[in-house]
PDB file of C-alpha atoms and ligand atoms in Angstrom:
ATOM      1  CA  MET K  10     118.235 -77.160-232.489  1.00 84.00           C
ATOM      2  CA  LYS K  11     117.191 -79.796-230.370  1.00 90.00           C
ATOM      3  CA  ILE K  12     115.953 -78.730-226.730  1.00 92.00           C
ATOM      4  CA  GLU K  13     117.942 -80.534-223.747  1.00 95.00           C
ATOM      5  CA  LEU K  14     115.809 -81.946-221.511  1.00 97.00           C
ATOM      6  CA  VAL K  15     116.982 -84.516-218.777  1.00 98.00           C
ATOM      7  CA  PHE K  16     114.754 -87.323-217.272  1.00 97.00           C
ATOM      8  CA  ALA K  17     115.905 -87.922-213.448  1.00 97.00           C
ATOM      9  CA  THR K  18     116.574 -91.731-214.391  1.00 93.00           C
ATOM     10  CA  ASN K  19     119.438 -93.867-214.777  1.00 88.00           C
ATOM     11  CA  ASN K  20     117.755 -96.556-216.307  1.00 89.00           C
ATOM     12  CA  ALA K  21     118.621 -96.406-219.876  1.00 89.00           C
ATOM     13  CA  HIS K  22     115.602 -98.575-221.097  1.00 83.00           C
ATOM     14  CA  LYS K  23     112.847 -96.024-219.511  1.00 85.00           C
ATOM     15  CA  LEU K  24     115.483 -93.274-221.557  1.00 92.00           C
ATOM     16  CA  GLY K  25     115.127 -94.580-224.839  1.00 90.00           C
ATOM     17  CA  GLU K  26     111.752 -95.435-224.765  1.00 85.00           C
ATOM     18  CA  VAL K  27     110.477 -91.914-223.489  1.00 90.00           C
ATOM     19  CA  GLN K  28     113.153 -90.433-226.272  1.00 92.00           C
ATOM     20  CA  ALA K  29     111.208 -92.335-228.986  1.00 87.00           C
ATOM     21  CA  MET K  30     108.753 -91.323-227.911  1.00 86.00           C
ATOM     22  CA  VAL K  31     109.058 -87.498-227.519  1.00 89.00           C
ATOM     23  CA  GLY K  32     110.648 -87.651-231.019  1.00 88.00           C
ATOM     24  CA  ASP K  33     113.645 -85.789-232.293  1.00 90.00           C
ATOM     25  CA  LYS K  34     112.440 -82.412-230.985  1.00 91.00           C
ATOM     26  CA  PHE K  35     113.755 -83.214-227.891  1.00 94.00           C
ATOM     27  CA  LEU K  36     117.556 -84.281-226.770  1.00 96.00           C
ATOM     28  CA  LEU K  37     116.859 -86.436-223.497  1.00 96.00           C
ATOM     29  CA  GLN K  38     119.628 -87.073-220.813  1.00 97.00           C
ATOM     30  CA  SER K  39     119.893 -89.311-218.222  1.00 96.00           C
ATOM     31  CA  LEU K  40     121.238 -88.158-214.409  1.00 97.00           C
ATOM     32  CA  SER K  41     124.863 -89.472-215.316  1.00 96.00           C
ATOM     33  CA  GLU K  42     124.804 -87.415-218.641  1.00 96.00           C
ATOM     34  CA  ILE K  43     124.605 -84.821-216.049  1.00 96.00           C
ATOM     35  CA  ASN K  44     127.329 -85.816-213.969  1.00 97.00           C
ATOM     36  CA  CYS K  45     124.753 -86.862-210.913  1.00 97.00           C
ATOM     37  CA  HIS K  46     125.748 -89.625-209.527  1.00 96.00           C
ATOM     38  CA  GLU K  47     124.029 -89.798-205.797  1.00 95.00           C
ATOM     39  CA  ASP K  48     120.618 -90.508-204.578  1.00 92.00           C
ATOM     40  CA  ILE K  49     117.858 -87.666-205.196  1.00 95.00           C
ATOM     41  CA  PRO K  50     116.031 -87.427-201.834  1.00 93.00           C
ATOM     42  CA  GLU K  51     112.300 -88.769-201.503  1.00 92.00           C
ATOM     43  CA  THR K  52     110.995 -87.990-198.569  1.00 95.00           C
ATOM     44  CA  GLY K  53     107.539 -86.883-199.497  1.00 96.00           C
ATOM     45  CA  VAL K  54     104.483 -88.031-198.333  1.00 97.00           C
ATOM     46  CA  THR K  55     102.738 -88.119-201.629  1.00 98.00           C
ATOM     47  CA  PHE K  56     104.103 -89.044-205.320  1.00 98.00           C
ATOM     48  CA  HIS K  57     103.201 -85.229-206.310  1.00 98.00           C
ATOM     49  CA  GLU K  58     105.921 -84.316-203.270  1.00 98.00           C
ATOM     50  CA  ASN K  59     108.246 -86.953-204.692  1.00 98.00           C
ATOM     51  CA  ALA K  60     108.428 -86.270-208.226  1.00 98.00           C
ATOM     52  CA  LYS K  61     108.645 -82.608-207.676  1.00 98.00           C
ATOM     53  CA  GLN K  62     111.887 -82.946-205.247  1.00 97.00           C
ATOM     54  CA  LYS K  63     113.181 -84.726-208.617  1.00 97.00           C
ATOM     55  CA  THR K  64     113.329 -81.877-210.367  1.00 98.00           C
ATOM     56  CA  ASP K  65     113.656 -79.274-208.086  1.00 97.00           C
ATOM     57  CA  TYR K  66     116.629 -81.207-206.570  1.00 98.00           C
ATOM     58  CA  LEU K  67     118.028 -80.820-210.398  1.00 97.00           C
ATOM     59  CA  VAL K  68     117.257 -76.887-211.473  1.00 96.00           C
ATOM     60  CA  LYS K  69     118.752 -76.512-207.399  1.00 96.00           C
ATOM     61  CA  ASN K  70     122.084 -78.502-207.917  1.00 97.00           C
ATOM     62  CA  TYR K  71     122.615 -78.625-211.485  1.00 96.00           C
ATOM     63  CA  GLN K  72     121.266 -75.684-212.887  1.00 92.00           C
ATOM     64  CA  VAL K  73     118.740 -77.879-215.426  1.00 95.00           C
ATOM     65  CA  ILE K  74     116.768 -75.929-217.324  1.00 93.00           C
ATOM     66  CA  ASN K  75     114.187 -78.515-219.065  1.00 97.00           C
ATOM     67  CA  CYS K  76     113.413 -81.654-217.017  1.00 98.00           C
ATOM     68  CA  PHE K  77     111.288 -84.326-215.498  1.00 97.00           C
ATOM     69  CA  GLY K  78     111.071 -87.079-213.313  1.00 97.00           C
ATOM     70  CA  ASP K  79     108.317 -90.002-211.987  1.00 96.00           C
ATOM     71  CA  ASP K  80     107.113 -91.429-208.886  1.00 96.00           C
ATOM     72  CA  SER K  81     104.921 -94.196-208.538  1.00 96.00           C
ATOM     73  CA  GLY K  82     103.757 -96.790-206.366  1.00 97.00           C
ATOM     74  CA  LEU K  83     101.401 -98.984-205.723  1.00 98.00           C
ATOM     75  CA  LEU K  84      97.615 -98.312-203.782  1.00 98.00           C
ATOM     76  CA  ILE K  85      95.479-101.151-201.839  1.00 98.00           C
ATOM     77  CA  ASP K  86      92.265 -99.654-201.089  1.00 98.00           C
ATOM     78  CA  ALA K  87      92.212-102.736-197.628  1.00 98.00           C
ATOM     79  CA  LEU K  88      95.258-100.847-196.711  1.00 98.00           C
ATOM     80  CA  ASP K  89      94.218 -97.324-196.809  1.00 98.00           C
ATOM     81  CA  GLY K  90      96.613 -96.727-200.177  1.00 98.00           C
ATOM     82  CA  GLU K  91      99.636 -98.835-198.637  1.00 98.00           C
ATOM     83  CA  PRO K  92     102.227 -99.176-199.982  1.00 98.00           C
ATOM     84  CA  GLY K  93     101.726 -95.940-201.811  1.00 98.00           C
ATOM     85  CA  VAL K  94     104.802 -94.021-201.848  1.00 98.00           C
ATOM     86  CA  TYR K  95     106.819 -96.596-199.484  1.00 97.00           C
ATOM     87  CA  SER K  96     106.316 -99.136-202.094  1.00 97.00           C
ATOM     88  CA  ALA K  97     109.639 -99.268-203.052  1.00 95.00           C
ATOM     89  CA  ARG K  98     111.062-100.002-199.609  1.00 96.00           C
ATOM     90  CA  TYR K  99     107.671-101.389-197.907  1.00 98.00           C
ATOM     91  CA  SER K 100     108.720-103.940-195.927  1.00 98.00           C
ATOM     92  CA  GLY K 101     112.007-101.411-194.690  1.00 97.00           C
ATOM     93  CA  SER K 102     114.390-103.129-197.600  1.00 96.00           C
ATOM     94  CA  ARG K 103     114.590-103.201-201.194  1.00 94.00           C
ATOM     95  CA  ASP K 104     113.974-106.570-201.389  1.00 97.00           C
ATOM     96  CA  MET K 105     110.855-106.795-203.816  1.00 96.00           C
ATOM     97  CA  ALA K 106     110.141-110.773-202.312  1.00 97.00           C
ATOM     98  CA  ALA K 107     109.907-109.181-199.031  1.00 98.00           C
ATOM     99  CA  ASN K 108     108.054-105.901-199.996  1.00 98.00           C
ATOM    100  CA  ILE K 109     105.476-108.887-201.878  1.00 98.00           C
ATOM    101  CA  ASN K 110     105.010-111.064-198.774  1.00 98.00           C
ATOM    102  CA  LEU K 111     104.134-108.245-196.571  1.00 98.00           C
ATOM    103  CA  VAL K 112     101.418-106.976-198.690  1.00 98.00           C
ATOM    104  CA  MET K 113     100.115-110.870-198.655  1.00 98.00           C
ATOM    105  CA  GLN K 114     100.302-111.093-195.376  1.00 98.00           C
ATOM    106  CA  ARG K 115      98.567-108.053-194.440  1.00 98.00           C
ATOM    107  CA  MET K 116      95.779-108.359-197.472  1.00 98.00           C
ATOM    108  CA  ALA K 117      95.270-111.771-196.357  1.00 97.00           C
ATOM    109  CA  GLY K 118      91.537-113.192-195.619  1.00 96.00           C
ATOM    110  CA  LYS K 119      90.665-109.514-197.405  1.00 98.00           C
ATOM    111  CA  ALA K 120      87.975-109.236-199.233  1.00 97.00           C
ATOM    112  CA  ASN K 121      88.115-105.955-200.787  1.00 98.00           C
ATOM    113  CA  ARG K 122      91.297-106.584-203.117  1.00 98.00           C
ATOM    114  CA  SER K 123      91.073-103.491-205.242  1.00 98.00           C
ATOM    115  CA  ALA K 124      94.310-101.149-206.262  1.00 98.00           C
ATOM    116  CA  ARG K 125      96.086 -99.567-207.969  1.00 98.00           C
ATOM    117  CA  PHE K 126      99.205 -98.067-209.836  1.00 98.00           C
ATOM    118  CA  LYS K 127      99.919 -94.528-210.134  1.00 98.00           C
ATOM    119  CA  THR K 128     102.302 -91.931-211.461  1.00 97.00           C
ATOM    120  CA  VAL K 129     102.609 -88.383-211.409  1.00 98.00           C
ATOM    121  CA  ILE K 130     105.402 -86.622-213.597  1.00 98.00           C
ATOM    122  CA  SER K 131     107.383 -83.534-212.506  1.00 98.00           C
ATOM    123  CA  LEU K 132     108.140 -81.512-215.936  1.00 98.00           C
ATOM    124  CA  TYR K 133     109.982 -78.000-215.811  1.00 97.00           C
ATOM    125  CA  LEU K 134     110.010 -76.308-218.602  1.00 96.00           C
ATOM    126  CA  ASN K 135     111.383 -73.270-219.434  1.00 92.00           C
ATOM    127  CA  GLY K 136     110.761 -72.324-216.030  1.00 91.00           C
ATOM    128  CA  ALA K 137     106.846 -73.186-215.787  1.00 95.00           C
ATOM    129  CA  GLN K 138     105.939 -76.850-213.426  1.00 97.00           C
ATOM    130  CA  TYR K 139     103.911 -79.035-214.861  1.00 98.00           C
ATOM    131  CA  PHE K 140     102.294 -82.220-213.700  1.00 98.00           C
ATOM    132  CA  PHE K 141     100.951 -85.532-215.715  1.00 98.00           C
ATOM    133  CA  GLU K 142      99.524 -88.249-213.951  1.00 98.00           C
ATOM    134  CA  GLY K 143      98.063 -92.083-215.119  1.00 98.00           C
ATOM    135  CA  SER K 144      96.866 -94.721-213.256  1.00 98.00           C
ATOM    136  CA  VAL K 145      95.759 -98.621-213.668  1.00 98.00           C
ATOM    137  CA  GLU K 146      92.732 -99.779-211.182  1.00 98.00           C
ATOM    138  CA  GLY K 147      92.824-103.434-210.956  1.00 98.00           C
ATOM    139  CA  THR K 148      93.003-106.586-208.045  1.00 98.00           C
ATOM    140  CA  ILE K 149      95.171-108.117-205.855  1.00 98.00           C
ATOM    141  CA  ILE K 150      95.495-111.774-206.278  1.00 98.00           C
ATOM    142  CA  GLU K 151      95.870-114.040-203.497  1.00 97.00           C
ATOM    143  CA  GLU K 152      99.257-116.133-205.183  1.00 97.00           C
ATOM    144  CA  GLN K 153     101.981-114.698-207.099  1.00 98.00           C
ATOM    145  CA  ARG K 154     101.594-115.027-210.915  1.00 98.00           C
ATOM    146  CA  GLY K 155     104.540-114.809-213.946  1.00 98.00           C
ATOM    147  CA  THR K 156     107.795-113.946-214.181  1.00 96.00           C
ATOM    148  CA  GLU K 157     107.960-110.787-216.244  1.00 94.00           C
ATOM    149  CA  GLY K 158     107.988-106.872-215.068  1.00 91.00           C
ATOM    150  CA  PHE K 159     109.131-105.838-211.565  1.00 93.00           C
ATOM    151  CA  GLY K 160     108.428-104.986-208.499  1.00 96.00           C
ATOM    152  CA  TYR K 161     104.142-105.847-207.720  1.00 98.00           C
ATOM    153  CA  ASP K 162     103.701-106.915-211.004  1.00 97.00           C
ATOM    154  CA  PRO K 163     103.014-110.846-210.087  1.00 98.00           C
ATOM    155  CA  ILE K 164     100.365-109.748-207.694  1.00 98.00           C
ATOM    156  CA  PHE K 165      98.348-107.489-209.662  1.00 98.00           C
ATOM    157  CA  ILE K 166      95.760-107.955-212.178  1.00 98.00           C
ATOM    158  CA  PRO K 167      94.732-105.009-214.656  1.00 98.00           C
ATOM    159  CA  LEU K 168      90.864-104.433-214.663  1.00 98.00           C
ATOM    160  CA  GLY K 169      89.609-106.488-217.179  1.00 97.00           C
ATOM    161  CA  ALA K 170      92.860-108.694-217.764  1.00 98.00           C
ATOM    162  CA  THR K 171      93.075-112.202-216.673  1.00 98.00           C
ATOM    163  CA  LYS K 172      96.520-111.907-216.893  1.00 98.00           C
ATOM    164  CA  THR K 173      98.943-110.290-213.944  1.00 98.00           C
ATOM    165  CA  PHE K 174     101.281-107.710-215.196  1.00 97.00           C
ATOM    166  CA  ALA K 175     104.065-109.915-214.578  1.00 97.00           C
ATOM    167  CA  GLU K 176     102.269-112.527-217.336  1.00 98.00           C
ATOM    168  CA  MET K 177     102.360-109.947-220.005  1.00 96.00           C
ATOM    169  CA  SER K 178     104.654-109.252-222.534  1.00 94.00           C
ATOM    170  CA  ALA K 179     106.465-105.393-221.976  1.00 90.00           C
ATOM    171  CA  SER K 180     104.429-104.260-225.139  1.00 89.00           C
ATOM    172  CA  ASP K 181     101.143-105.338-223.760  1.00 94.00           C
ATOM    173  CA  LYS K 182     101.945-104.100-220.307  1.00 94.00           C
ATOM    174  CA  ASN K 183     102.942-100.433-221.743  1.00 90.00           C
ATOM    175  CA  ALA K 184     100.269-100.083-223.161  1.00 92.00           C
ATOM    176  CA  ILE K 185      97.869 -99.563-220.340  1.00 96.00           C
ATOM    177  CA  SER K 186     100.776 -99.043-217.850  1.00 95.00           C
ATOM    178  CA  HIS K 187      99.861 -96.094-215.133  1.00 97.00           C
ATOM    179  CA  ARG K 188     103.744 -94.967-216.442  1.00 94.00           C
ATOM    180  CA  SER K 189     102.541 -95.054-219.936  1.00 94.00           C
ATOM    181  CA  ILE K 190      99.629 -93.007-219.358  1.00 96.00           C
ATOM    182  CA  ALA K 191     101.535 -90.546-217.375  1.00 97.00           C
ATOM    183  CA  ILE K 192     104.567 -90.713-219.788  1.00 95.00           C
ATOM    184  CA  GLY K 193     101.672 -90.535-223.136  1.00 95.00           C
ATOM    185  CA  LYS K 194     100.044 -87.470-221.319  1.00 97.00           C
ATOM    186  CA  MET K 195     103.855 -85.590-221.093  1.00 96.00           C
ATOM    187  CA  VAL K 196     104.380 -86.561-224.412  1.00 94.00           C
ATOM    188  CA  ASP K 197     101.503 -84.950-226.248  1.00 94.00           C
ATOM    189  CA  PHE K 198     102.116 -81.617-224.052  1.00 96.00           C
ATOM    190  CA  LEU K 199     105.457 -81.744-225.678  1.00 93.00           C
ATOM    191  CA  LYS K 200     104.525 -82.238-228.642  1.00 88.00           C
ATOM    192  CA  ASP K 201     102.122 -79.604-229.145  1.00 86.00           C
ATOM    193  CA  ILE K 202     104.376 -77.078-226.945  1.00 85.00           C
ATOM    194  CA  LYS K 203     105.905 -74.250-229.011  1.00 77.00           C
ATOM    195  CA  LEU K 204     109.235 -72.764-227.621  1.00 71.00           C
TER     196      LEU K 204
HETATM  197  P1  IMP T 315     109.315 -95.733-209.003  1.00 65.42           P
HETATM  198  O1  IMP T 315     109.090 -94.448-208.636  1.00 65.42           O
HETATM  199  O2  IMP T 315     108.730 -95.775-210.533  1.00 65.42           O
HETATM  200  O3  IMP T 315     110.473 -96.025-208.592  1.00 65.42           O
HETATM  201  O4  IMP T 315     108.448 -96.963-208.049  1.00 65.42           O
HETATM  202  C1  IMP T 315     108.333 -97.202-206.993  1.00 65.42           C
HETATM  203  C2  IMP T 315     108.202 -98.686-206.422  1.00 65.42           C
HETATM  204  O5  IMP T 315     106.373 -98.566-207.110  1.00 65.42           O
HETATM  205  C3  IMP T 315     108.648 -99.421-207.321  1.00 65.42           C
HETATM  206  O6  IMP T 315     110.016-100.141-206.845  1.00 65.42           O
HETATM  207  C4  IMP T 315     107.830-100.698-207.290  1.00 65.42           C
HETATM  208  O7  IMP T 315     107.738-101.454-206.137  1.00 65.42           O
HETATM  209  C5  IMP T 315     106.595-100.376-207.243  1.00 65.42           C
HETATM  210  N1  IMP T 315     106.235 -99.701-208.961  1.00 65.42           N
HETATM  211  C6  IMP T 315     106.222 -98.929-209.652  1.00 65.42           C
HETATM  212  N2  IMP T 315     105.444 -98.945-211.228  1.00 65.42           N
HETATM  213  C7  IMP T 315     105.490-100.327-210.709  1.00 65.42           C
HETATM  214  C8  IMP T 315     104.790-101.268-211.785  1.00 65.42           C
HETATM  215  O8  IMP T 315     104.982-101.195-213.195  1.00 65.42           O
HETATM  216  N3  IMP T 315     104.462-102.729-211.500  1.00 65.42           N
HETATM  217  C9  IMP T 315     105.202-102.829-210.560  1.00 65.42           C
HETATM  218  N4  IMP T 315     105.545-102.253-209.786  1.00 65.42           N
HETATM  219  C10 IMP T 315     105.525-101.021-209.516  1.00 65.42           C
END
């Protein structure tokens, strides 16, 4: 019998990708499949807190046994780790053009351009909690390049690359991204686990 595992997302694309990676031992379910239609609060000040908040919420309010949720963001050294957990709403709104503009404004004239994307996953499995992390180092450039991807992709060049994430194909980005690294660690763990 397949093990049901809720992914705290409504992004069908993300769900399908992770389902393909975990194989047929697990049946992934989205939030809408368990009739969770509200926004899950994200009030933590760390990625760990926010990821845990998502899974705690499902365990408490939806009596879910097995679930995972992720939280990601961009950390820029010259901005003391901002936008960090506030990446999605750095400018006060979800408007990514405004969020990118604010980053570029605050980075104007800064010599240190180093940054990283980070993802933390919280997984509940049979009452035990696990965390998985992934990150990718890179540089914030001074102009926007590329139209692929989402979020801060047009201003981020991963270490060792010449293209921004937004100039790469989805598969090239996924081969090295923070999210893929964290998901890969969770998938390896799930493949080995005996339930
Ligand atoms: P989430 O936790 O995956 O929803 O990510 C929160 C925010 O971080 C997003 O709204 C984006 O602004 C930013 N972010 C996370 N991952 C990426 C990425 O791979 N590329 C660009 N921006 C990202």
